């Protein structure tokens, strides 16, 4: 048995794969074999990997920063030290819908802990990140972020603490298994992390804390999920639990579309339930990043999304400070954040997403971990939140670190997503609850419109101050988009093109527009106008299933030709303000973050 197991492991079979094979081949009625069963059997038979080093100096002189990989051979080259040490789990491989913000947090945690005298151990499998640079951490392991591989490293190194909060959902999914194996998880407890994902437990906590949330539920089968969705009432937001980047998340309106969603969701997260939430139409989404040491809670920033709720936070532009929220709403957001941090016993970073509608604040999601907005917030307020959180997780208090109050800048910072649509001709360009972006930029200015303009330019967009504007808006959104069109019309430098329904609506409000054919109506249509360089800006919303093919073609052409495209009312209004600001500005001002942070420190006294 030992020889067979060792051979299988040498060939690269994981414990989970071996368990699955044994279970499928077992006699009928026999209990299933789990990954844990295989691991325990393997350990009893002393079938364990060793670690080999990669010499970062190519043998020319002694290497002080080798990195390690596992293999089933005889000699272990990774000899652990006796220093106090902390292991940090990274975010794993990057993909569209997952930026490098979590790697930023991992790197800052390493820097802070090294400065405090800890030996740092980085575990990650992505060679294209800063966390896996050979000289970032004291010891680096290039291994997959699975329970099996991480346990091998931790059992070899025997760290004093393990940080799972900085790599996003990927390491969080390992938390329970690592805790069960006796590993010292530091920071927010695995039970609190699980509480935030478990809808029943989390719902009970919200009721205890007297915090409202959209009606919600969780189920594992289509029938369970369908019953909950019909009880809540369509539309509903549905997503698998324990996933990153809103993967497979959708807004569904019927039982039929729910059935299609379930097929994808079970593939994405087969071991976890499906989460169902009532979708709040026309709500403003708000993000909050905070740090807690279990006693004190300090908000890093309250961020107002520019796109309405329903667009993934990673794809939505957002601003610090909020611009359209009342002081009463902001006070409520801050109070709910404090209650949740204490109620969840958070130690480290916390991200909460809220929806605000008619002055009511609802909790959408709570993540007791680093979020993708931590770098943006840190650069805005001049405080490295990930460093502070790492020190808090290692036992320090916020008071001792001198971070006790929310910093409120006297300038606007606008985060804008960088989207990869130009690289994938023909893909669906409509934003939604599943994240599509691959990066982000920020624009900073005392004037919000200029900060927004800078963010658009930083993301590679063009903001025309004259030319042709194509407008196609569904009947439900026309009033919401009207202020943007009126603002552009006031300039007197734009000519408008619109489909017949939108053109009639604009004419009712004193705006003349040339009527152009829809794609399905023949030629010349709007795409021909784009090809002939007569369109410099596109404002287009989804107008229904019958028009979706034509609209997709319009948006694809806009992206391919570098024509700015806006699909939400709030973004359209703000881009109109930005164009107006650019037209009035002779020169765009530039300031370094260092200068802005210096001014902030002076304001703080």
XYZ file of C-alpha atoms in Angstrom:
605
model
C 0.000 0.000 0.000
C 2.798 2.418 0.869
C 4.537 1.825 -2.464
C 1.296 2.376 -4.400
C 0.510 5.597 -2.545
C 4.018 6.905 -3.015
C 3.897 6.146 -6.725
C 0.549 7.899 -7.119
C 1.840 10.960 -5.279
C 5.027 11.009 -7.347
C 2.866 10.994 -10.473
C 1.077 14.099 -9.176
C -2.250 12.730 -7.952
C -3.732 14.790 -5.126
C -5.362 13.305 -2.039
C -8.714 14.591 -3.297
C -8.287 12.798 -6.640
C -7.278 9.550 -4.934
C -10.268 9.802 -2.564
C -12.626 10.338 -5.518
C -11.226 7.339 -7.367
C -11.519 5.107 -4.292
C -15.085 6.267 -3.676
C -16.249 5.643 -7.242
C -14.697 2.157 -7.273
C -15.957 1.152 -3.812
C -18.665 -1.534 -3.464
C -22.243 -0.272 -3.332
C -23.169 0.863 0.161
C -19.570 1.400 1.244
C -18.865 4.777 2.892
C -17.283 7.443 0.691
C -13.560 8.062 1.098
C -12.667 11.664 1.936
C -9.530 13.681 1.229
C -8.867 13.673 4.982
C -9.060 9.836 5.047
C -6.391 9.592 2.346
C -4.174 12.168 4.083
C -4.353 10.379 7.425
C -3.577 7.028 5.781
C -0.661 8.559 3.913
C 0.722 10.103 7.089
C 0.491 6.770 8.929
C 2.483 5.180 6.120
C 5.018 8.061 6.221
C 4.324 9.108 2.631
C 5.150 12.809 2.720
C 6.774 15.210 0.278
C 10.085 16.968 0.753
C 11.012 20.435 -0.436
C 13.705 21.277 -2.957
C 15.208 24.732 -3.412
C 15.724 26.825 -6.527
C 19.033 28.670 -6.340
C 18.331 32.335 -7.122
C 22.029 32.983 -7.691
C 22.505 30.208 -10.279
C 25.372 28.742 -8.248
C 27.656 31.756 -8.769
C 27.738 32.494 -5.032
C 25.802 31.531 -1.935
C 22.054 32.184 -2.248
C 20.354 33.683 0.780
C 16.937 33.862 -0.894
C 16.155 30.480 -2.483
C 12.570 29.452 -3.008
C 11.034 26.029 -2.603
C 8.779 23.503 -4.304
C 7.545 20.105 -3.126
C 8.397 16.734 -4.599
C 8.247 13.090 -3.518
C 11.957 12.404 -3.163
C 14.184 11.674 -0.156
C 16.185 14.740 0.922
C 14.460 17.830 2.337
C 16.356 21.040 1.470
C 13.989 23.350 3.367
C 15.365 23.472 6.884
C 13.137 25.658 9.100
C 14.622 28.225 11.450
C 13.837 28.702 15.141
C 12.801 32.375 14.715
C 9.257 33.639 15.383
C 7.549 33.303 12.029
C 4.261 34.008 10.294
C 3.023 32.364 7.095
C 0.894 34.331 4.621
C -1.304 32.641 2.024
C -1.444 34.469 -1.315
C -4.254 34.756 -3.841
C -3.190 32.054 -6.291
C -3.371 32.460 -10.070
C -4.790 35.663 -11.550
C -7.598 35.676 -14.099
C -9.981 38.184 -15.643
C -12.172 39.342 -12.786
C -9.333 39.186 -10.273
C -6.806 42.000 -10.046
C -3.559 42.111 -8.093
C -5.025 44.076 -5.184
C -4.789 41.032 -2.936
C -1.135 40.620 -3.824
C -0.618 44.245 -2.768
C -2.070 43.362 0.640
C 0.126 40.263 0.967
C 3.256 42.244 0.137
C 2.441 45.013 2.624
C 1.799 42.396 5.303
C 5.214 40.881 4.612
C 6.886 44.290 4.819
C 5.187 45.154 8.124
C 5.930 41.818 9.793
C 9.559 41.804 8.634
C 9.962 45.314 10.044
C 8.628 43.965 13.357
C 11.187 41.146 13.469
C 9.137 38.193 12.229
C 10.399 35.712 9.681
C 7.859 35.788 6.852
C 6.808 32.751 4.826
C 4.960 33.405 1.564
C 2.870 30.630 0.003
C 1.618 31.332 -3.514
C 1.532 29.718 -6.928
C 1.608 32.775 -9.192
C 5.059 33.705 -10.577
C 3.789 37.031 -12.002
C 3.255 38.796 -8.687
C 5.385 40.877 -6.325
C 4.655 38.539 -3.421
C 6.537 35.787 -5.257
C 9.595 37.909 -6.001
C 12.439 35.953 -4.426
C 13.447 38.846 -2.166
C 9.990 39.901 -0.870
C 9.503 37.354 1.919
C 12.173 35.533 3.947
C 10.982 32.174 2.637
C 8.913 31.540 -0.471
C 7.031 28.377 -1.452
C 5.715 28.026 -5.006
C 2.838 25.668 -4.250
C -0.878 25.460 -5.122
C -3.255 26.913 -2.555
C -4.935 23.656 -1.609
C -5.409 22.166 1.851
C -2.991 19.354 1.063
C -0.135 21.484 -0.266
C -0.462 24.251 2.329
C -0.531 21.738 5.189
C 2.706 20.148 3.962
C 4.444 23.535 4.139
C 3.019 24.504 7.525
C 3.926 21.137 9.015
C 7.478 21.624 7.780
C 7.819 25.261 8.916
C 5.690 25.186 12.104
C 4.881 28.940 12.048
C 3.593 30.841 15.068
C 0.715 32.205 12.997
C -0.984 31.783 9.625
C -2.675 34.716 7.831
C -5.498 33.825 5.437
C -7.164 37.257 5.135
C -4.993 38.871 2.475
C -5.389 36.525 -0.503
C -9.115 36.946 -1.149
C -11.529 34.010 -1.184
C -8.933 31.456 -2.348
C -7.162 31.017 1.025
C -10.370 31.700 2.988
C -11.811 28.465 1.616
C -8.960 26.590 3.331
C -9.505 28.138 6.749
C -11.713 25.485 8.326
C -9.532 22.608 7.127
C -6.335 24.296 8.351
C -7.920 25.000 11.727
C -9.089 21.373 12.011
C -5.514 20.283 11.314
C -4.329 22.364 14.289
C -2.759 25.240 12.390
C -2.625 28.610 14.265
C -4.890 30.918 12.198
C -4.373 34.482 13.455
C -6.635 37.496 12.993
C -10.364 37.013 12.504
C -11.341 33.502 13.603
C -12.402 30.844 11.088
C -15.772 30.716 12.835
C -16.342 34.446 12.203
C -15.274 34.052 8.573
C -17.771 31.206 8.194
C -20.477 33.233 9.971
C -20.182 35.984 7.345
C -20.767 33.440 4.530
C -23.476 31.348 6.241
C -26.768 33.064 5.413
C -28.721 31.640 8.347
C -26.098 32.536 10.942
C -25.400 35.914 9.348
C -29.103 36.715 9.163
C -29.421 35.937 12.868
C -26.487 38.272 13.612
C -28.083 41.102 11.594
C -31.340 40.684 13.499
C -29.436 40.743 16.792
C -27.583 43.920 15.752
C -30.780 45.497 14.352
C -29.254 46.008 10.887
C -31.512 45.677 7.808
C -30.593 43.599 4.761
C -32.455 42.690 1.572
C -34.552 39.555 2.025
C -32.275 36.582 1.423
C -31.788 32.848 1.705
C -29.575 29.941 0.667
C -30.113 26.566 -0.957
C -28.220 23.737 -2.602
C -30.685 22.331 -5.147
C -32.710 24.023 -7.879
C -35.969 23.295 -6.066
C -34.683 24.809 -2.810
C -33.370 27.914 -4.572
C -36.544 28.304 -6.685
C -38.782 28.215 -3.602
C -36.662 30.898 -1.907
C -36.557 33.084 -5.047
C -40.349 32.936 -5.393
C -40.818 33.735 -1.708
C -38.475 36.748 -1.952
C -39.878 37.826 -5.315
C -38.017 38.451 -8.583
C -35.632 40.017 -9.476
C -33.103 38.302 -7.221
C -29.321 38.293 -7.093
C -27.939 34.748 -7.012
C -24.339 33.614 -6.545
C -22.295 30.666 -5.315
C -20.768 31.183 -1.857
C -16.995 31.358 -1.289
C -16.186 32.691 -4.781
C -14.148 35.700 -5.838
C -14.916 38.425 -8.358
C -18.656 37.724 -8.392
C -17.923 34.612 -10.407
C -21.155 33.139 -11.851
C -23.200 35.836 -10.054
C -26.357 36.885 -11.893
C -29.512 38.940 -11.554
C -32.363 36.615 -12.524
C -35.969 37.526 -13.288
C -37.681 34.175 -13.937
C -37.619 30.500 -12.931
C -36.258 29.675 -16.403
C -33.220 31.954 -16.080
C -32.698 30.620 -12.536
C -32.477 27.065 -13.896
C -29.769 28.156 -16.360
C -27.854 29.862 -13.565
C -27.933 26.754 -11.360
C -26.148 24.655 -13.978
C -23.170 27.035 -13.973
C -23.173 27.696 -10.228
C -22.924 24.032 -9.227
C -19.831 23.673 -11.429
C -18.176 26.772 -9.930
C -18.735 25.936 -6.247
C -20.058 22.374 -5.848
C -19.350 22.097 -2.113
C -21.062 25.292 -0.961
C -24.659 26.595 -1.020
C -26.154 29.087 -3.476
C -26.904 32.521 -1.973
C -30.090 34.373 -2.959
C -30.766 38.073 -2.252
C -33.575 40.415 -3.199
C -32.211 42.792 -5.852
C -32.748 46.469 -5.024
C -33.459 48.411 -8.208
C -32.078 51.963 -8.501
C -30.065 51.763 -5.286
C -26.670 53.396 -4.724
C -23.991 50.935 -3.683
C -21.492 51.867 -0.985
C -18.243 50.136 -0.016
C -16.512 50.503 3.342
C -13.025 49.320 4.262
C -12.196 49.256 7.967
C -9.679 47.841 10.428
C -10.574 46.400 13.828
C -8.444 45.047 16.659
C -11.423 43.481 18.420
C -11.934 46.555 20.604
C -11.621 49.620 18.373
C -12.882 49.983 14.804
C -11.422 52.589 12.439
C -12.937 53.220 9.016
C -10.415 53.603 6.203
C -12.953 55.168 3.832
C -16.578 55.187 2.770
C -16.766 54.816 -1.016
C -19.796 55.690 -3.144
C -20.163 53.695 -6.345
C -20.872 55.610 -9.523
C -22.726 52.719 -11.165
C -25.928 51.605 -9.449
C -26.140 48.473 -7.303
C -25.978 45.369 -9.479
C -22.618 46.210 -11.104
C -19.791 44.310 -9.427
C -17.751 46.539 -7.117
C -14.592 45.626 -9.032
C -16.076 46.998 -12.278
C -17.807 50.044 -10.840
C -16.090 53.396 -10.616
C -16.255 54.758 -7.074
C -15.360 57.928 -5.222
C -13.921 59.062 -1.911
C -15.537 60.938 -0.228
C -19.166 60.170 -1.152
C -20.831 62.943 -3.106
C -24.567 62.323 -3.103
C -25.151 60.630 0.263
C -26.612 62.622 3.152
C -24.795 62.975 6.459
C -27.561 60.923 8.066
C -26.898 58.014 5.671
C -23.143 58.266 6.224
C -23.585 58.237 10.007
C -25.734 55.109 9.656
C -23.134 53.420 7.442
C -20.398 54.151 9.984
C -22.504 52.892 12.895
C -23.459 49.664 11.092
C -19.785 49.098 10.220
C -18.774 49.440 13.864
C -21.545 47.073 15.025
C -20.657 44.435 12.436
C -16.927 44.569 13.165
C -17.522 44.054 16.879
C -20.314 41.526 16.320
C -18.126 39.431 14.019
C -15.129 39.826 16.363
C -13.021 41.027 13.452
C -9.283 41.245 13.993
C -7.742 42.784 10.897
C -9.390 44.059 7.725
C -13.115 44.219 7.042
C -14.996 45.133 3.867
C -18.747 45.783 3.838
C -20.973 46.514 0.855
C -24.184 48.463 1.422
C -27.096 49.543 -0.779
C -28.790 52.886 -0.134
C -32.310 53.507 -1.430
C -34.669 56.256 -0.282
C -32.325 57.112 2.615
C -32.497 53.507 3.894
C -29.218 51.607 4.333
C -29.134 47.843 3.669
C -26.214 45.474 4.187
C -25.461 43.479 1.033
C -22.304 41.595 1.948
C -19.668 41.457 4.672
C -16.153 40.190 3.979
C -13.899 39.819 7.054
C -10.781 39.970 4.872
C -8.793 42.247 2.611
C -10.759 43.686 -0.305
C -9.787 44.862 -3.773
C -10.330 48.494 -2.689
C -7.639 48.435 0.044
C -4.873 49.822 -2.247
C -7.181 52.591 -3.520
C -8.216 53.598 -0.006
C -4.638 53.410 1.319
C -3.317 55.648 -1.451
C -6.165 58.103 -0.957
C -5.765 58.563 2.806
C -1.994 58.021 3.036
C -2.287 55.128 5.497
C -1.129 51.573 4.579
C -4.186 49.668 5.823
C -2.741 46.229 5.026
C 0.370 46.961 7.122
C -1.750 48.122 10.042
C -4.030 45.078 9.748
C -1.064 42.689 9.703
C 0.311 44.227 12.888
C -3.126 44.057 14.521
C -3.381 40.379 13.611
C 0.025 39.824 15.178
C -1.256 41.254 18.466
C -0.808 45.045 18.380
C -3.602 47.542 19.102
C -4.809 50.382 16.870
C -4.150 52.904 19.650
C -0.523 51.786 19.860
C -0.210 52.134 16.078
C -1.609 55.680 16.149
C -4.536 54.905 13.847
C -7.667 55.840 15.780
C -9.801 58.104 13.541
C -11.191 58.077 10.011
C -9.189 60.367 7.736
C -11.314 62.635 5.549
C -9.369 64.143 2.613
C -10.218 67.594 1.231
C -9.948 66.269 -2.332
C -11.804 63.682 -4.402
C -10.306 60.364 -5.436
C -12.071 58.409 -8.180
C -11.270 54.763 -8.907
C -12.011 53.560 -12.428
C -11.809 49.981 -13.678
C -9.662 48.982 -16.641
C -11.653 46.516 -18.730
C -10.231 43.992 -21.230
C -13.035 44.182 -23.818
C -10.783 45.595 -26.546
C -8.745 42.377 -26.438
C -11.791 40.125 -26.940
C -13.614 41.282 -30.058
C -17.258 40.294 -30.026
C -17.581 39.587 -26.295
C -20.558 40.869 -24.291
C -19.647 44.373 -23.080
C -22.590 44.925 -20.730
C -21.457 45.294 -17.099
C -23.156 43.163 -14.459
C -22.631 41.376 -11.147
C -19.758 39.207 -12.420
C -16.454 41.073 -12.419
C -14.743 41.634 -15.784
C -11.992 44.160 -15.057
C -8.280 43.424 -14.994
C -6.996 46.487 -13.174
C -7.808 49.983 -12.023
C -6.578 53.580 -11.974
C -7.358 56.594 -9.808
C -7.838 60.277 -10.514
C -7.391 62.912 -7.788
C -8.503 66.546 -7.781
C -10.218 69.032 -5.441
C -13.001 69.236 -8.060
C -14.988 66.009 -8.468
C -15.608 66.444 -12.209
C -11.869 66.825 -12.863
C -11.053 63.840 -10.640
C -13.523 61.770 -12.670
C -12.057 63.085 -15.933
C -8.545 62.140 -14.808
C -9.728 58.640 -13.933
C -11.204 58.176 -17.422
C -8.025 59.404 -19.077
C -5.932 57.180 -16.806
C -7.974 54.140 -17.845
C -7.087 54.832 -21.467
C -10.348 56.504 -22.446
C -10.894 59.639 -24.507
C -13.314 62.355 -23.437
C -14.341 64.377 -26.500
C -15.247 68.016 -26.010
C -17.038 68.160 -29.368
C -18.363 65.879 -32.109
C -21.117 63.316 -32.496
C -22.944 61.568 -29.658
C -25.017 58.447 -30.310
C -27.826 57.898 -27.778
C -29.974 54.768 -27.438
C -31.852 54.396 -24.161
C -34.629 52.044 -23.124
C -37.960 53.567 -22.113
C -37.444 52.863 -18.410
C -34.140 54.787 -18.208
C -34.806 57.851 -20.391
C -35.551 60.244 -17.508
C -32.432 59.098 -15.625
C -30.197 59.757 -18.653
C -31.770 63.087 -19.617
C -29.546 65.302 -17.380
C -26.423 63.895 -19.082
C -27.743 64.698 -22.568
C -28.888 68.151 -21.473
C -25.453 68.897 -20.008
C -23.738 67.906 -23.254
C -26.275 69.891 -25.292
C -25.592 73.059 -23.251
C -22.042 73.078 -24.541
C -23.217 73.686 -28.089
C -20.327 71.658 -29.503
C -22.062 68.292 -29.866
C -24.457 66.932 -32.462
C -26.728 64.059 -31.462
C -27.697 60.848 -33.235
C -30.424 58.589 -31.832
C -32.772 55.764 -32.652
C -36.324 56.894 -33.371
C -37.794 56.388 -29.876
C -34.901 58.135 -28.142
C -34.870 60.935 -30.743
C -38.578 61.609 -30.116
C -37.956 61.749 -26.364
C -35.039 64.178 -26.809
C -37.136 66.392 -29.102
C -39.803 66.637 -26.383
C -37.089 68.191 -24.202
C -35.782 70.606 -26.827
C -32.820 68.564 -28.051
C -32.559 67.902 -31.794
C -31.122 64.538 -32.857
C -30.546 62.926 -36.243
C -32.504 59.652 -36.432
C -30.360 56.668 -37.364
C -31.435 53.117 -38.106
C -30.962 50.295 -35.661
C -28.659 47.505 -36.871
C -31.609 45.206 -37.603
C -33.354 47.924 -39.668
C -30.836 47.932 -42.520
C -28.228 50.382 -43.721
C -26.931 52.982 -43.204
C -27.224 52.348 -39.492
C -25.371 53.549 -36.424
C -22.429 51.211 -37.051
C -21.906 52.853 -40.449
C -21.832 56.265 -38.764
C -19.173 54.926 -36.376
C -17.113 53.532 -39.258
C -17.321 56.954 -40.963
C -15.915 58.648 -37.808
C -19.114 60.620 -37.166
C -19.604 59.251 -33.636
C -17.254 60.327 -30.825
C -19.256 59.187 -27.778
C -21.800 56.371 -27.253
C -24.462 56.331 -24.527
C -26.347 53.044 -24.766
C -28.474 50.926 -22.423
C -29.845 47.437 -22.895
C -33.346 47.834 -24.368
C -34.567 44.236 -24.355
C -33.867 40.738 -25.643
C -35.099 41.567 -29.153
C -32.485 44.304 -29.519
C -29.611 42.601 -27.738
C -27.794 41.356 -30.863
C -27.787 44.818 -32.471
C -26.739 46.542 -29.264
C -23.903 44.079 -28.764
C -22.673 44.895 -32.269
C -22.814 48.641 -31.532
C -20.863 48.279 -28.283
C -18.306 45.962 -29.853
C -17.663 48.505 -32.629
C -17.350 51.334 -30.095
C -14.725 49.462 -28.056
C -12.837 48.307 -31.162
C -12.647 51.899 -32.453
C -11.746 53.489 -29.132
C -15.023 55.391 -28.835
C -15.984 56.105 -25.192
C -18.989 53.996 -24.182
C -21.236 54.542 -21.131
C -24.081 52.206 -20.218
C -25.372 53.487 -16.858
C -27.189 56.729 -16.062
C -24.966 57.834 -13.175
C -21.804 57.283 -15.236
C -23.299 59.196 -18.181
C -24.202 62.173 -15.970
C -20.734 62.270 -14.451
C -18.942 61.967 -17.791
C -20.989 64.949 -19.014
C -19.757 66.911 -15.993
C -16.196 65.748 -16.670
C -16.356 66.861 -20.318
C -17.649 70.251 -19.202
C -14.786 70.550 -16.676
C -12.171 69.575 -19.278
C -13.563 72.165 -21.701
C -13.152 74.910 -19.108
C -9.690 73.816 -17.943
C -6.719 75.104 -19.901
C -4.326 72.622 -18.312
C -4.874 69.490 -16.206
C -3.272 69.862 -12.775
C -0.870 67.200 -11.518
C 0.031 66.399 -7.913
C 2.066 63.562 -6.411
C 0.565 61.274 -3.791
C 3.441 62.172 -1.487
C 2.477 65.865 -1.586
C -1.193 65.053 -0.973
C -0.330 62.782 1.953
C 1.947 65.439 3.417
C -0.915 67.947 3.333
C -3.211 65.389 4.969
C -0.762 64.827 7.823
C -0.535 68.575 8.363
C -4.344 68.790 8.508
C -4.409 65.975 11.053
C -2.022 67.961 13.226
